Short mmCIF file of C-alpha atoms in Angstrom, two decimals:
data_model
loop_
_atom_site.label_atom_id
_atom_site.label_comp_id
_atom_site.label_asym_id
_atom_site.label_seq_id
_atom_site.Cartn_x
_atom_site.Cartn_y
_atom_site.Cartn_z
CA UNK A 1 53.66 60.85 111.90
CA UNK A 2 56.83 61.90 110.43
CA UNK A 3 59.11 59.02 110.43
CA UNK A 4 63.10 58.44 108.94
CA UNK A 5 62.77 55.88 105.93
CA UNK A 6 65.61 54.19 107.81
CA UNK A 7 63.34 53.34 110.73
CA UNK A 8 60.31 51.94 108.39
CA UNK A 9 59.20 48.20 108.29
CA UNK A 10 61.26 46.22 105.71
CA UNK A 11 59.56 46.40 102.17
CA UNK A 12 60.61 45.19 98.78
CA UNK A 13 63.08 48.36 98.95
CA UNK A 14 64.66 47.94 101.47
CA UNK A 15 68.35 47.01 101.51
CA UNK A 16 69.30 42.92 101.76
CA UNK A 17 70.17 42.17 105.42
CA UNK A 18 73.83 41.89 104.66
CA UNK A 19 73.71 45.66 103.61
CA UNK A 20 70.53 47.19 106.10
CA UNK A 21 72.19 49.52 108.48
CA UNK A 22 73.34 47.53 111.75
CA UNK A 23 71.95 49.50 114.99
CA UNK A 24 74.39 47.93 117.51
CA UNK A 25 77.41 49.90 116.07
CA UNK A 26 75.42 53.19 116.46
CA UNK A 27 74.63 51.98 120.21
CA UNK A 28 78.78 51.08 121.19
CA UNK A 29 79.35 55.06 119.56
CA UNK A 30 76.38 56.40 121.97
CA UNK A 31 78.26 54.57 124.99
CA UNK A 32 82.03 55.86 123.26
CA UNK A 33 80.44 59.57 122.99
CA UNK A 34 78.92 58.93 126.73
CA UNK A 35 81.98 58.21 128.03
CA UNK A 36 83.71 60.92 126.75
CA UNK A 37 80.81 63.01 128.47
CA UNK A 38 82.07 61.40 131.80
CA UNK A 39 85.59 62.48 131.47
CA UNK A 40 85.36 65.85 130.00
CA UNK A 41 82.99 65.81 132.93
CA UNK A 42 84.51 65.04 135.88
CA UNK A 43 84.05 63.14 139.08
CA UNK A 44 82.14 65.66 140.87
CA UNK A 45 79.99 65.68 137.97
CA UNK A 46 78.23 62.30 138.91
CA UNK A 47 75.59 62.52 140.95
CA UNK A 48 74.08 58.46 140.73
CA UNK A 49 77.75 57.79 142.00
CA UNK A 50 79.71 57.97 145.59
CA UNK A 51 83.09 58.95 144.87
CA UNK A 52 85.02 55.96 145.03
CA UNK A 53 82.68 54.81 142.40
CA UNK A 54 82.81 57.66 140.61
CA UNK A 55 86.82 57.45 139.98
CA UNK A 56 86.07 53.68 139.05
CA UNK A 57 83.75 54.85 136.45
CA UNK A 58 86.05 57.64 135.31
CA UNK A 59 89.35 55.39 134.99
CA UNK A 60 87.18 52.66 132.84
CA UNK A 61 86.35 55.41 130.44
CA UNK A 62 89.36 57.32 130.24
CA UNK A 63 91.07 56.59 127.16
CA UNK A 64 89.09 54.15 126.69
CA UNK A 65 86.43 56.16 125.22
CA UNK A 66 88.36 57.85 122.52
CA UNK A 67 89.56 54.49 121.17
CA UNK A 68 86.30 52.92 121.33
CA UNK A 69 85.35 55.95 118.80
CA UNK A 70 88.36 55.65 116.76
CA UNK A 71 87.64 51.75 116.54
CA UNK A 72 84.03 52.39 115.45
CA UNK A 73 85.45 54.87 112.98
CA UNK A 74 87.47 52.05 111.24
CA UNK A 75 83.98 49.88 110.82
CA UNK A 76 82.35 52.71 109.34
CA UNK A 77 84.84 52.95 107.02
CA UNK A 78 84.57 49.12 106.33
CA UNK A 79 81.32 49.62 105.88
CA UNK A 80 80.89 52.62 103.66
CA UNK A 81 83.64 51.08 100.81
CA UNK A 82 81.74 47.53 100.11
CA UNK A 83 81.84 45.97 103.96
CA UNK A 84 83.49 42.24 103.12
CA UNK A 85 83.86 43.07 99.34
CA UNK A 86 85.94 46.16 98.98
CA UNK A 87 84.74 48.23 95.90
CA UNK A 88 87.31 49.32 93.34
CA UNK A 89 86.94 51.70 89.97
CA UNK A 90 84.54 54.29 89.83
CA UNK A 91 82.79 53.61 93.40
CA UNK A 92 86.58 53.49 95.03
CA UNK A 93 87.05 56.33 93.65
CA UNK A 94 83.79 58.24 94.75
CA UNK A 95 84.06 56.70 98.44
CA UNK A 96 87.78 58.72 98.38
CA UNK A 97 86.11 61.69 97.56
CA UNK A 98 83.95 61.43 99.90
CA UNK A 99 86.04 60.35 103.10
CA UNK A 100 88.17 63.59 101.87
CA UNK A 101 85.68 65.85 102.32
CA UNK A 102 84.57 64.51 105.40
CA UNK A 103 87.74 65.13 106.65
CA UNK A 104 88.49 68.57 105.34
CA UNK A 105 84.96 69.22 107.15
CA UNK A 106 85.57 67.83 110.56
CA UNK A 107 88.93 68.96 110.98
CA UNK A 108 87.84 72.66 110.05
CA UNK A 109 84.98 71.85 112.44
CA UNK A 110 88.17 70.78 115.08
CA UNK A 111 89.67 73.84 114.78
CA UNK A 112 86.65 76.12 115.51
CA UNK A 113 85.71 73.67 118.50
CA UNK A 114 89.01 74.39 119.92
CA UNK A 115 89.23 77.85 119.60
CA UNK A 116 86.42 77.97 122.44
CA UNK A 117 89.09 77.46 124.69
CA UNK A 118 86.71 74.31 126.60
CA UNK A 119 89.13 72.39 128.85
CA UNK A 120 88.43 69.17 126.82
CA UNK A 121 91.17 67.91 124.02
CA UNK A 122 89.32 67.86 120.73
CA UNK A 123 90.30 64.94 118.80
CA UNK A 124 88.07 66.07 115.59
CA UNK A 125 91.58 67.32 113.53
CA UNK A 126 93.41 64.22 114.41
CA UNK A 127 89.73 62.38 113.13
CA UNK A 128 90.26 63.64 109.75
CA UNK A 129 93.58 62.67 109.59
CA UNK A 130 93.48 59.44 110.93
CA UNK A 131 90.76 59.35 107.52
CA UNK A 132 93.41 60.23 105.12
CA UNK A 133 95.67 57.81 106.48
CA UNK A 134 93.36 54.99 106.13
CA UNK A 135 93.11 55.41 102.05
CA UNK A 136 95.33 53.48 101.39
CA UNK A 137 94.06 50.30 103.37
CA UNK A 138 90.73 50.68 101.43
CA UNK A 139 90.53 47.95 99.81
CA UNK A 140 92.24 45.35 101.85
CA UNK A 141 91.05 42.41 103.28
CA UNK A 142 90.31 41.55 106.88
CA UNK A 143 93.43 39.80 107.13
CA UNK A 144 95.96 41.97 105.75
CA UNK A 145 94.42 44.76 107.59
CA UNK A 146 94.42 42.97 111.46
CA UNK A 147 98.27 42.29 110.38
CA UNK A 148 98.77 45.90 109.65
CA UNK A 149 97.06 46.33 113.16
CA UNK A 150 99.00 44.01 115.00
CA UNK A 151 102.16 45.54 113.30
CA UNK A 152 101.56 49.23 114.29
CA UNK A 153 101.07 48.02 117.29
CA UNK A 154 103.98 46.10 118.36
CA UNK A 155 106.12 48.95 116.45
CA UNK A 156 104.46 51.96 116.61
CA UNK A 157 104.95 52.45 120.11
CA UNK A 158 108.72 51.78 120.06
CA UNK A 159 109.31 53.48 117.13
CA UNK A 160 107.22 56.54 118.89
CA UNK A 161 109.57 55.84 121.67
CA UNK A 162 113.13 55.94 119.98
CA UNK A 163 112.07 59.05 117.51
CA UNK A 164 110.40 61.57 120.81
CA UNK A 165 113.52 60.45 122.98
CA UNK A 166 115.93 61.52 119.77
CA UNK A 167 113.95 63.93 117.95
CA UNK A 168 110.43 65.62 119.45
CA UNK A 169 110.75 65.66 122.57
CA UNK A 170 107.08 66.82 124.03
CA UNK A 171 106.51 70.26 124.63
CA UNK A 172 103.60 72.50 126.21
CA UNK A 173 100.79 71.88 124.36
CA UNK A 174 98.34 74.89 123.53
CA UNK A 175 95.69 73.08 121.41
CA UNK A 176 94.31 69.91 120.68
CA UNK A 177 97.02 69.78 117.56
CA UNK A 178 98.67 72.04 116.55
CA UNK A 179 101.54 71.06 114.21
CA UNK A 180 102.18 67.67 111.75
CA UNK A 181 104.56 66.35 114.82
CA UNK A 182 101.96 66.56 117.26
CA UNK A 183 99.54 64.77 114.72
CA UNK A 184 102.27 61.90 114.05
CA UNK A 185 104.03 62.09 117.92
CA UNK A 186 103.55 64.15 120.46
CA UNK A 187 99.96 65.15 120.33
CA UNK A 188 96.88 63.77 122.70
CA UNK A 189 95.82 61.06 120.30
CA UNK A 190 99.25 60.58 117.99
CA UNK A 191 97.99 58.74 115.03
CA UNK A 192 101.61 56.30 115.16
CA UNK A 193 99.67 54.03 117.49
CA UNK A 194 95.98 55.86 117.53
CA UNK A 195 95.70 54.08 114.09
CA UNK A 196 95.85 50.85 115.54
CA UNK A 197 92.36 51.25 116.86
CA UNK A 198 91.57 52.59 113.16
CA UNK A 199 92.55 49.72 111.08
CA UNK A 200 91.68 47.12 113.58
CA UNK A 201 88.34 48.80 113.56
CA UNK A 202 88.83 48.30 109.26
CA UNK A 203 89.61 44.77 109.78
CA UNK A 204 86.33 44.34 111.66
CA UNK A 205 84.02 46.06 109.32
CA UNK A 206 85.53 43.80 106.25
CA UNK A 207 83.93 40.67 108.42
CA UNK A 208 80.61 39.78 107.87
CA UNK A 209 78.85 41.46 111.56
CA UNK A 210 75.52 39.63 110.66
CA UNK A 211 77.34 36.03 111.26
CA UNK A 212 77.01 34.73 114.79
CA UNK A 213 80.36 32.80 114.37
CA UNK A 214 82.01 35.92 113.75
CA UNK A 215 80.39 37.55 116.49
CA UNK A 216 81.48 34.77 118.71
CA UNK A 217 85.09 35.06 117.63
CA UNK A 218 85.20 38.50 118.00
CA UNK A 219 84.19 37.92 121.60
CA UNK A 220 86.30 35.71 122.38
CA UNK A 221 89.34 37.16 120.92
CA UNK A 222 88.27 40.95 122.26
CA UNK A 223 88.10 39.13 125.42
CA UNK A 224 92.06 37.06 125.52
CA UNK A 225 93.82 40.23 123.83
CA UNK A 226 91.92 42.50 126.91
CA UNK A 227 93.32 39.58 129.17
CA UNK A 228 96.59 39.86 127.58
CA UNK A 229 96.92 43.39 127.34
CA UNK A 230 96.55 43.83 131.41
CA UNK A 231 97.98 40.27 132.25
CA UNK A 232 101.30 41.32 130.40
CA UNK A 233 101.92 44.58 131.85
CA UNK A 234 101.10 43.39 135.19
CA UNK A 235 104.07 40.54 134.87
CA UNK A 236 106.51 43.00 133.94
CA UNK A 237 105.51 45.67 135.88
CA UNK A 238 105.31 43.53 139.33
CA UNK A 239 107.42 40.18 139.46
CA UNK A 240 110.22 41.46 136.70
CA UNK A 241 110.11 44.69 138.75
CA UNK A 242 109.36 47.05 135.83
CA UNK A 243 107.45 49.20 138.67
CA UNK A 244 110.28 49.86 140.76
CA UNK A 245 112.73 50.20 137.66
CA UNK A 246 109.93 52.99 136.98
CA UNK A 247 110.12 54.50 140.37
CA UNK A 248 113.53 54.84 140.18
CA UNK A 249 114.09 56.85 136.87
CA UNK A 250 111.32 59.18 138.62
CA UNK A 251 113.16 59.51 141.59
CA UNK A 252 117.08 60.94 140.84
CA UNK A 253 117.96 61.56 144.06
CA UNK A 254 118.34 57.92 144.52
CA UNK A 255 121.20 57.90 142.69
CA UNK A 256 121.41 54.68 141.36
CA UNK A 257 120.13 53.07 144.84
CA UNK A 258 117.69 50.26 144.25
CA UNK A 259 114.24 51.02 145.84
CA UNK A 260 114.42 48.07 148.25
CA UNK A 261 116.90 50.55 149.91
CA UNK A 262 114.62 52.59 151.09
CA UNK A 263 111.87 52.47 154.34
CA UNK A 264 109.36 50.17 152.81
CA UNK A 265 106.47 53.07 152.98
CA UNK A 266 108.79 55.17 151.73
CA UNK A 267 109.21 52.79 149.00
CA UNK A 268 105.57 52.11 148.27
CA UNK A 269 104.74 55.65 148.63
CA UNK A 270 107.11 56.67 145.64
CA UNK A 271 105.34 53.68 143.77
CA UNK A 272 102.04 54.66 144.08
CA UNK A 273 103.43 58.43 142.93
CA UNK A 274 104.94 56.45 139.76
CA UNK A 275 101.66 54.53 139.05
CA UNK A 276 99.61 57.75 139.43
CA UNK A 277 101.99 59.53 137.25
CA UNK A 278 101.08 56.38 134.69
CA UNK A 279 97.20 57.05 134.96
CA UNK A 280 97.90 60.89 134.08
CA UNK A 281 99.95 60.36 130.74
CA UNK A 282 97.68 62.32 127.93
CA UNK A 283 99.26 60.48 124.45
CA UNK A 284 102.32 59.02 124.96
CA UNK A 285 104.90 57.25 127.96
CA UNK A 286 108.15 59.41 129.15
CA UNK A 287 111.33 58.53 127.56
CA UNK A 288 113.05 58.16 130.23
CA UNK A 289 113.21 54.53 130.93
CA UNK A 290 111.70 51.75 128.35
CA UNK A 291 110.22 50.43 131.27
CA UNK A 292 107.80 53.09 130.44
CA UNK A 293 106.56 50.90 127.38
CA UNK A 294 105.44 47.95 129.86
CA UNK A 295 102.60 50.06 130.83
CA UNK A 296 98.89 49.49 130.30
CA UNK A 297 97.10 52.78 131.39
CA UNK A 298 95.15 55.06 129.16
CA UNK A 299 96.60 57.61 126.35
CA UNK A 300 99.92 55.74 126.84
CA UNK A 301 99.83 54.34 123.72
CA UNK A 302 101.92 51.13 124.34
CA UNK A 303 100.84 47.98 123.06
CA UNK A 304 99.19 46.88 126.22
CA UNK A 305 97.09 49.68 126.33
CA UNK A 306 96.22 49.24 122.33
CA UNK A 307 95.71 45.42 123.27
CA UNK A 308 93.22 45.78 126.13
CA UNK A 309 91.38 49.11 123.99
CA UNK A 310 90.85 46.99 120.89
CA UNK A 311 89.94 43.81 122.86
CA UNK A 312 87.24 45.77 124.91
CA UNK A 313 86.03 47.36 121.83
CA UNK A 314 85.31 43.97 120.60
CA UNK A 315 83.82 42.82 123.36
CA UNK A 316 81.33 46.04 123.78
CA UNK A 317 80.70 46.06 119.79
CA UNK A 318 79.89 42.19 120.24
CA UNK A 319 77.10 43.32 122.97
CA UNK A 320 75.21 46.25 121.52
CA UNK A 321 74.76 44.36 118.10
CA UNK A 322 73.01 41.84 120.74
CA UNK A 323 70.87 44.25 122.54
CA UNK A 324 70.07 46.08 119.89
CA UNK A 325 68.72 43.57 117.72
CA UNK A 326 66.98 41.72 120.47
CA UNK A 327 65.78 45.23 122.27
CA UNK A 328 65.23 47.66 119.15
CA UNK A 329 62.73 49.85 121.19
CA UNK A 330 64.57 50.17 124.53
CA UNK A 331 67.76 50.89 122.52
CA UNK A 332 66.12 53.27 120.62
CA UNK A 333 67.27 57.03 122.17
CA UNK A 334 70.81 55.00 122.49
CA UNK A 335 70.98 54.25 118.73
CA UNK A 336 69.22 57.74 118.04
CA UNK A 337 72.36 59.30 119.66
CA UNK A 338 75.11 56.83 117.52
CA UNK A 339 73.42 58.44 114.34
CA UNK A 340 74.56 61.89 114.91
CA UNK A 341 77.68 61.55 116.98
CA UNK A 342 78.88 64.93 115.33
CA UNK A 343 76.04 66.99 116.29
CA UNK A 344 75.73 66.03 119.80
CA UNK A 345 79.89 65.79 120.52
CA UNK A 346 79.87 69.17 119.15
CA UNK A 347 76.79 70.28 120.84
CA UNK A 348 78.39 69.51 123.84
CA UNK A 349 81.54 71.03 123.41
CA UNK A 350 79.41 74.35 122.67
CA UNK A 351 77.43 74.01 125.87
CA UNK A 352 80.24 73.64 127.93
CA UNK A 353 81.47 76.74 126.07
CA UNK A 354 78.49 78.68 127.89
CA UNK A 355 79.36 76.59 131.03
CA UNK A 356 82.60 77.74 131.50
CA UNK A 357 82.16 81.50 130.52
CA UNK A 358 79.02 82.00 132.96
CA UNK A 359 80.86 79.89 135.67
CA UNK A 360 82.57 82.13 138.15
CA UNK A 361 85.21 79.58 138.68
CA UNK A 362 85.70 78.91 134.97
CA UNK A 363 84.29 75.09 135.79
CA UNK A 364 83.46 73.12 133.21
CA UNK A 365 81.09 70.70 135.48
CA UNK A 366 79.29 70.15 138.47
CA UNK A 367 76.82 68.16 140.20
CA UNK A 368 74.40 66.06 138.74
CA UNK A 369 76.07 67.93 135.18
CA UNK A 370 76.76 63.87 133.62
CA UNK A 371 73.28 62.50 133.92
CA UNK A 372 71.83 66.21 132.76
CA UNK A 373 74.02 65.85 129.81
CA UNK A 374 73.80 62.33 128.79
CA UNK A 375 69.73 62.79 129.23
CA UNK A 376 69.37 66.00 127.38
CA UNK A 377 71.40 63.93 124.00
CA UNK A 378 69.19 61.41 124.41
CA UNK A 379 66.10 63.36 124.12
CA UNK A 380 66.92 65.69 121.25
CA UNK A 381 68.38 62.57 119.48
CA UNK A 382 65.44 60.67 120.15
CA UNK A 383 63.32 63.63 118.62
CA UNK A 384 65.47 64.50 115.87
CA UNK A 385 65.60 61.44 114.73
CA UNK A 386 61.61 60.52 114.82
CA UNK A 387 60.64 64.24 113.43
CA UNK A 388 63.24 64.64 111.01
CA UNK A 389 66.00 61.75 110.77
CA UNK A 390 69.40 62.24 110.14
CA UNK A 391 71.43 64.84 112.48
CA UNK A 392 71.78 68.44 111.51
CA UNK A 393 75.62 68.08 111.48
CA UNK A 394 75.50 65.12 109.40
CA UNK A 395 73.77 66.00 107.10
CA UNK A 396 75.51 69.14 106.82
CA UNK A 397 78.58 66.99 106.37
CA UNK A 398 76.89 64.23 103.80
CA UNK A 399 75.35 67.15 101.52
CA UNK A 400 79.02 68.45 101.16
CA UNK A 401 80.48 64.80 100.65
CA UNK A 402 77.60 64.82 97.70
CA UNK A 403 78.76 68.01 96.18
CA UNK A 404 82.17 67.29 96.19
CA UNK A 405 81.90 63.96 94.02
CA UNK A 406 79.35 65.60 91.71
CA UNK A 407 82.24 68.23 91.48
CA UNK A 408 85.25 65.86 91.03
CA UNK A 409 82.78 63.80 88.11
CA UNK A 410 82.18 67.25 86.48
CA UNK A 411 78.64 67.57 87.12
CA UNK A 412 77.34 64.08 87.21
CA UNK A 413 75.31 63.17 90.50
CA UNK A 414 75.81 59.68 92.02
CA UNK A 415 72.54 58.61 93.20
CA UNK A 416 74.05 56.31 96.15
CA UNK A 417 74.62 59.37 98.59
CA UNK A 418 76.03 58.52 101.80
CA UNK A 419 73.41 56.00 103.12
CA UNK A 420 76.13 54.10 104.87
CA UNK A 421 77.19 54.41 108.34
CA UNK A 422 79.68 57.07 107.82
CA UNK A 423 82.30 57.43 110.83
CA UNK A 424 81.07 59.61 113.14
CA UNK A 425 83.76 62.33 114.99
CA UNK A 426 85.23 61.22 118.34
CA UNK A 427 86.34 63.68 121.04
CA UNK A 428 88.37 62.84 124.00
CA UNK A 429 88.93 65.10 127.16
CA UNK A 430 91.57 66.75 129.00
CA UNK A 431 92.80 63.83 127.59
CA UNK A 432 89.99 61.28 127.71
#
């Protein structure tokens, strides 16, 4: 029975706990890929769910999908240059190489995904560089890297704020990314606060994920800075009035009135308007008002959002280490599918590809099109995975990474290949 060496009984080969691949991280990128599934999707995609459920489902994943995946990217990074030691010298130096041509892979790989013209926006080129940016933070510590975190993102987003409202104002977009600003600014996923997620996802994978009082902390701080993230928008947005101070930068023809002018259902009905404008951003808040910055919705990219992203990363890491250690087998297709995140995102890019051109419409979805997809990935990386092991894409990508350091050391081959969990490629939609 043909069987990955990764999936074999422990044996005097196999790595020490502290460096055996941990399951539960594949699992929270199955659910991160999932849920970008769900948005690129669509509500009339669901067929398990009425409606109003269905838009409940959709506005928990939205954005918060794509940072999940970003997040998980940061621990794999972690993870792949000495987890809580960080290696220097020669393996430093071989883990660069190798993160490089990762990145010079998947953002090629971006580019072709997005010339398929798919109504989803394909976060693969801002993957790589979010990789290149993180070089530098290789080999610090947990600490210095959840202050970097925690910098970025009480600063990024203002910073983002003053430099769009000055300099880059946001244009039509007619890619995923398509220009350095975009990447830095203006883009879907602009890497001034996307690599929050990133490096807090760094700071993570430098902890030691085997340690139940880590795990602990990890829920219990994912859980206040969620808490925070909402419970601080909501104060300024509601009893310091942030909302209405919103509603009327929308709304010019109020000319400087206060909203408490106006009918009350008038009133409410331009808030509600300003709130749904809030839940459509796709990468960044207007400059028209800093209230914008009080926000918490997804792809806004103010520190609430960041706050409540990382803290329910935490929280949903925290969980599928759980499961998966305690329920191996029933986690098994999940944790097949968190092993070759790059195959089946761009697998499913390439099917909606056929999707859309046979459609009449041009639709990307319809019903019962979610639980088709999300079954059909976890077949094929259930059976992948049992008859052959690691994903076609990835090891596509890790034979490359291989080359490229025997390259770079003139020849010499570095028997350690890439048997750590590499970050896997994240896609959001329309913007997830």
């Amino acid at each position: 029975m043909p069987q990955n060496r990764s999936d074999r009984s422990p044996s005097a080969s196999t790595p020490s706990p502290d460096r055996r691949r941990i399951d539960g991280i594949d699992a929270a990128r199955a659910l991160a890929v999932f849920g970008m599934f769900a948005v690129h999707l669509g509500v009339v995609s669901f067929g398990l769910l009425p409606e109003e459920q269905g838009w409940e489902l959709h506005s928990l994943v939205r954005g918060n999908s794509s940072a999940l995946f970003a997040f998980l990217a940061g621990v794999s990074l972690a993870l792949m240059t000495g987890r809580t030691r960080p290696v220097g010298g020669d393996p430093l130096r071989r883990a660069v190489v190798r993160i490089l041509a990762r990145a010079l892979l998947i953002g090629l790989l971006g580019f072709v995904l997005d010339a398929f013209a798919v109504p989803v926006a394909i976060i693969l080129t801002y993957y790589a560089g979010f990789f290149v940016l993180a070089l530098p933070l290789l080999r610090a510590r947990a600490a210095l890297l959840w202050v970097s975190a925690a910098a970025l993102a009480l600063f990024g987003p203002v910073v983002s704020f003053l430099l769009r409202a000055e300099y880059f104002p946001g244009g039509i977009r007619t890619s995923a990314v398509s220009s350095f600003t975009e990447f830095l600014l203006t883009g879907y996923y602009p890497a001034i606060t996307f690599m929050a997620f990133v490096i807090a996802g760094m700071a993570v994978g430098r902890t030691d994920l085997t340690s139940a009082v880590v795990r602990v902390r990890m829920a219990v701080g994912g859980a206040v800075m969620a808490a925070s993230g909402y419970l601080g928008s909501w104060v300024l947005l509601y009893p310091l009035g942030g909302l209405d101070r919103l509603t009327e930068a929308e709304n010019p023809f109020l000319d400087g009135r206060p909203l408490s002018s106006l009918d009350p259902q008038y009133a409410e009905d331009l808030r509600y308007a300003t709130t749904d404008h809030a839940h459509s951003i796709s990468g960044q808040v207007p400059t028209d008002s800093w209230w914008w910055l009080a926000v918490n919705t997804p792809h806004t990219g103010t520190t609430f959002e960041i706050l409540e992203a990382v803290g329910q990363a935490l929280v949903v890491l925290v969980v599928c280490m759980l499961l998966a250690e305690r329920l191996p087998r029933l986690l098994y297709p999940l944790t097949s599918v968190g092993r070759m995140p790059l195959t089946v995102y761009s697998g499913h890019i390439l099917v909606l590809a056929v999707i859309v051109a046979l459609h009449p419409d041009g639709s990307a979805s319809g019903p019962w099109y979610l639980e088709l997809f999300i079954l059909g990935a976890l077949v094929f990386a259930s059976l992948w995975r049992w008859g052959v092991g690691r994903g076609p894409l990835e090891t596509g990508l890790g034979s490359f990474a291989d080359a490229a350091v025997s390259f770079v050391e003139g020849g010499r081959s570095d028997g350690g290949g890439l048997g750590g969990q590499g970050p896997g490629p994240g896609a959001a939609p329309r913007a997830d």
